[in-house]
Amino acid sequence: YKGVLFLSGTARDTGVATYSIYLIDALEDPREYLVIYYDSSWSSVLASRGIRSVQVDICYRLLLVFYMISKVIARKYVYKKLVSKIGLDSFSCVVFNTASPVAALLSGHRIVPIHDLMHKVYPEMLEFKNVYRIFYRNKLYSDLFSQEEIVVVADSHVGKEQIDRFYVA
């Protein structure tokens, strides 16, 4: 395989799902990529495009709990459910459709988009009225940015300044 695409979330009608479909459709030759997902709603989307995929047995809510309590416990869970079964640690780069604890827990090269940064700038948006979601995103994004040597901001110079201000120490 040329690479691995890890799909978090579902194939329902969301911004991340739409972005994910565009990402899948942009693959030059889908047979050269392995797509990993945990939500069964992706199976029909991937099958309709003839993409080799593997569904993994990850309980995402349990992973979130482990991640918030201890990254050591969460890393063991990810290794048991994902890395050891697929050999994910043998790939040179894994592309994610959104930020997820899996991205923060893996080592090696990762491409991880950060969606909805404007929710932090405009906290009156519905998604950021949940204090647990705010805490989780702050922890996850800070963890991701602290690990990366290179951060590419395709958005704008303002987006880079916001990432620096919010998440980079």
Short mmCIF file of C-alpha atoms in Angstrom, two decimals:
data_model
loop_
_atom_site.label_atom_id
_atom_site.label_comp_id
_atom_site.label_asym_id
_atom_site.label_seq_id
_atom_site.Cartn_x
_atom_site.Cartn_y
_atom_site.Cartn_z
CA TYR A 1 0.00 0.00 0.00
CA LYS A 2 1.06 3.57 -0.68
CA GLY A 3 -0.60 4.75 2.47
CA VAL A 4 -3.26 4.46 5.10
CA LEU A 5 -6.34 6.59 5.56
CA PHE A 6 -7.95 6.42 9.01
CA LEU A 7 -11.60 7.50 9.08
CA SER A 8 -12.94 8.66 12.41
CA GLY A 9 -16.61 9.39 12.80
CA THR A 10 -19.45 8.43 10.58
CA ALA A 11 -20.51 8.82 6.98
CA ARG A 12 -23.53 10.85 7.99
CA ASP A 13 -24.23 14.34 6.72
CA THR A 14 -21.58 16.36 8.58
CA GLY A 15 -18.78 18.64 7.48
CA VAL A 16 -16.14 16.06 8.39
CA ALA A 17 -18.04 13.34 6.51
CA THR A 18 -18.26 15.52 3.41
CA TYR A 19 -14.55 16.35 3.68
CA SER A 20 -13.83 12.62 4.08
CA ILE A 21 -15.73 11.73 0.91
CA TYR A 22 -13.73 14.34 -1.01
CA LEU A 23 -10.53 12.93 0.49
CA ILE A 24 -11.47 9.38 -0.58
CA ASP A 25 -12.45 10.53 -4.06
CA ALA A 26 -9.11 12.35 -4.42
CA LEU A 27 -7.09 9.12 -4.09
CA GLU A 28 -5.36 8.51 -7.43
CA ASP A 29 -5.72 4.75 -7.30
CA PRO A 30 -7.83 3.64 -4.32
CA ARG A 31 -6.48 0.08 -4.62
CA GLU A 32 -3.09 1.39 -3.47
CA TYR A 33 -4.44 2.60 -0.12
CA LEU A 34 -5.76 0.88 2.94
CA VAL A 35 -8.68 2.62 4.59
CA ILE A 36 -9.30 1.88 8.24
CA TYR A 37 -12.55 2.76 9.95
CA TYR A 38 -14.50 1.81 13.05
CA ASP A 39 -18.02 3.07 12.31
CA SER A 40 -19.96 0.62 10.13
CA SER A 41 -21.62 3.42 8.16
CA TRP A 42 -18.38 3.77 6.19
CA SER A 43 -18.56 0.20 4.83
CA SER A 44 -21.09 0.94 2.06
CA VAL A 45 -19.34 4.18 1.06
CA LEU A 46 -16.00 2.40 0.69
CA ALA A 47 -17.47 -0.70 -0.99
CA SER A 48 -19.20 1.45 -3.60
CA ARG A 49 -15.81 2.91 -4.55
CA GLY A 50 -13.98 -0.44 -4.59
CA ILE A 51 -11.59 0.57 -1.84
CA ARG A 52 -9.80 -2.03 0.28
CA SER A 53 -10.80 -1.32 3.82
CA VAL A 54 -10.62 -2.81 7.28
CA GLN A 55 -13.13 -2.20 10.03
CA VAL A 56 -11.55 -2.23 13.47
CA ASP A 57 -13.24 -2.98 16.73
CA ILE A 58 -12.74 0.31 18.58
CA CYS A 59 -15.32 1.65 20.98
CA TYR A 60 -14.73 5.34 20.37
CA ARG A 61 -16.45 6.52 23.56
CA LEU A 62 -14.33 4.13 25.61
CA LEU A 63 -11.22 5.40 23.83
CA LEU A 64 -12.22 8.99 24.70
CA VAL A 65 -12.61 8.07 28.37
CA PHE A 66 -9.23 6.31 28.40
CA TYR A 67 -7.62 9.26 26.61
CA MET A 68 -8.98 11.77 29.09
CA ILE A 69 -7.89 9.66 32.08
CA SER A 70 -4.51 8.39 30.90
CA LYS A 71 -2.72 8.41 27.58
CA VAL A 72 -0.83 5.29 28.69
CA ILE A 73 -4.09 3.33 29.08
CA ALA A 74 -5.47 4.78 25.83
CA ARG A 75 -2.28 3.88 23.96
CA LYS A 76 -2.52 0.26 25.19
CA TYR A 77 -6.15 0.13 24.03
CA VAL A 78 -5.27 1.49 20.57
CA TYR A 79 -2.36 -0.93 20.25
CA LYS A 80 -4.51 -3.91 21.21
CA LYS A 81 -7.47 -2.98 18.99
CA LEU A 82 -5.68 -1.43 16.03
CA VAL A 83 -1.92 -1.37 15.74
CA SER A 84 -1.17 -5.03 16.48
CA LYS A 85 -4.03 -6.36 14.34
CA ILE A 86 -3.28 -4.34 11.21
CA GLY A 87 0.42 -3.65 11.57
CA LEU A 88 -0.33 0.05 11.53
CA ASP A 89 3.09 0.83 12.97
CA SER A 90 4.71 -0.53 9.76
CA PHE A 91 3.34 2.29 7.57
CA SER A 92 5.42 5.41 7.00
CA CYS A 93 2.47 7.80 7.16
CA VAL A 94 -1.15 7.68 8.24
CA VAL A 95 -3.67 10.26 7.02
CA PHE A 96 -6.61 11.08 9.28
CA ASN A 97 -9.89 12.68 8.24
CA THR A 98 -10.11 14.59 11.52
CA ALA A 99 -8.24 15.03 14.77
CA SER A 100 -8.73 12.00 16.98
CA PRO A 101 -7.08 10.42 20.00
CA VAL A 102 -5.77 7.71 17.67
CA ALA A 103 -3.74 10.36 15.84
CA ALA A 104 -2.38 11.73 19.11
CA LEU A 105 -1.46 8.26 20.39
CA LEU A 106 0.33 6.90 17.33
CA SER A 107 3.97 7.55 16.69
CA GLY A 108 5.45 8.27 13.31
CA HIS A 109 4.32 10.57 10.56
CA ARG A 110 0.70 11.64 10.57
CA ILE A 111 -1.36 14.09 8.59
CA VAL A 112 -4.16 15.38 10.81
CA PRO A 113 -6.54 18.14 9.77
CA ILE A 114 -7.96 20.42 12.42
CA HIS A 115 -11.57 21.32 11.70
CA ASP A 116 -13.73 23.99 13.29
CA LEU A 117 -11.05 26.16 14.84
CA MET A 118 -13.47 29.05 14.50
CA HIS A 119 -15.63 27.41 17.17
CA LYS A 120 -12.96 28.45 19.66
CA VAL A 121 -12.83 32.00 18.30
CA TYR A 122 -16.62 32.32 18.40
CA PRO A 123 -17.61 30.40 21.55
CA GLU A 124 -21.28 31.26 21.11
CA MET A 125 -21.39 28.53 18.46
CA LEU A 126 -23.42 25.58 19.71
CA GLU A 127 -20.60 23.04 19.54
CA PHE A 128 -18.56 24.90 22.17
CA LYS A 129 -21.27 25.30 24.77
CA ASN A 130 -20.37 21.87 26.19
CA VAL A 131 -17.58 22.29 28.78
CA TYR A 132 -16.44 18.66 28.38
CA ARG A 133 -16.08 19.07 24.61
CA ILE A 134 -14.06 22.25 25.13
CA PHE A 135 -11.75 20.51 27.60
CA TYR A 136 -11.35 17.46 25.32
CA ARG A 137 -10.55 19.51 22.21
CA ASN A 138 -8.08 21.70 24.08
CA LYS A 139 -6.27 18.61 25.37
CA LEU A 140 -6.31 16.79 22.03
CA TYR A 141 -5.21 19.75 19.91
CA SER A 142 -2.49 20.70 22.40
CA ASP A 143 -1.22 17.11 22.40
CA LEU A 144 -1.19 16.97 18.60
CA PHE A 145 0.57 20.29 18.13
CA SER A 146 3.18 19.54 20.79
CA GLN A 147 4.23 16.38 18.90
CA GLU A 148 4.53 17.81 15.43
CA GLU A 149 7.67 19.16 13.86
CA ILE A 150 5.75 20.75 11.00
CA VAL A 151 2.26 22.19 11.05
CA VAL A 152 0.74 23.23 7.74
CA VAL A 153 -2.08 25.73 7.88
CA ALA A 154 -3.90 25.81 4.57
CA ASP A 155 -6.48 28.23 5.93
CA SER A 156 -4.71 31.55 6.36
CA HIS A 157 -2.10 33.49 8.30
CA VAL A 158 -4.85 34.20 10.84
CA GLY A 159 -5.38 30.44 11.25
CA LYS A 160 -1.69 29.97 12.02
CA GLU A 161 -1.77 32.78 14.58
CA GLN A 162 -4.82 31.18 16.24
CA ILE A 163 -3.11 27.79 16.45
CA ASP A 164 -0.02 29.42 17.96
CA ARG A 165 -2.11 31.42 20.42
CA PHE A 166 -4.41 28.59 21.53
CA TYR A 167 -2.33 25.43 21.37
CA VAL A 168 1.41 25.95 20.92
CA ALA A 169 3.31 26.77 24.08
#
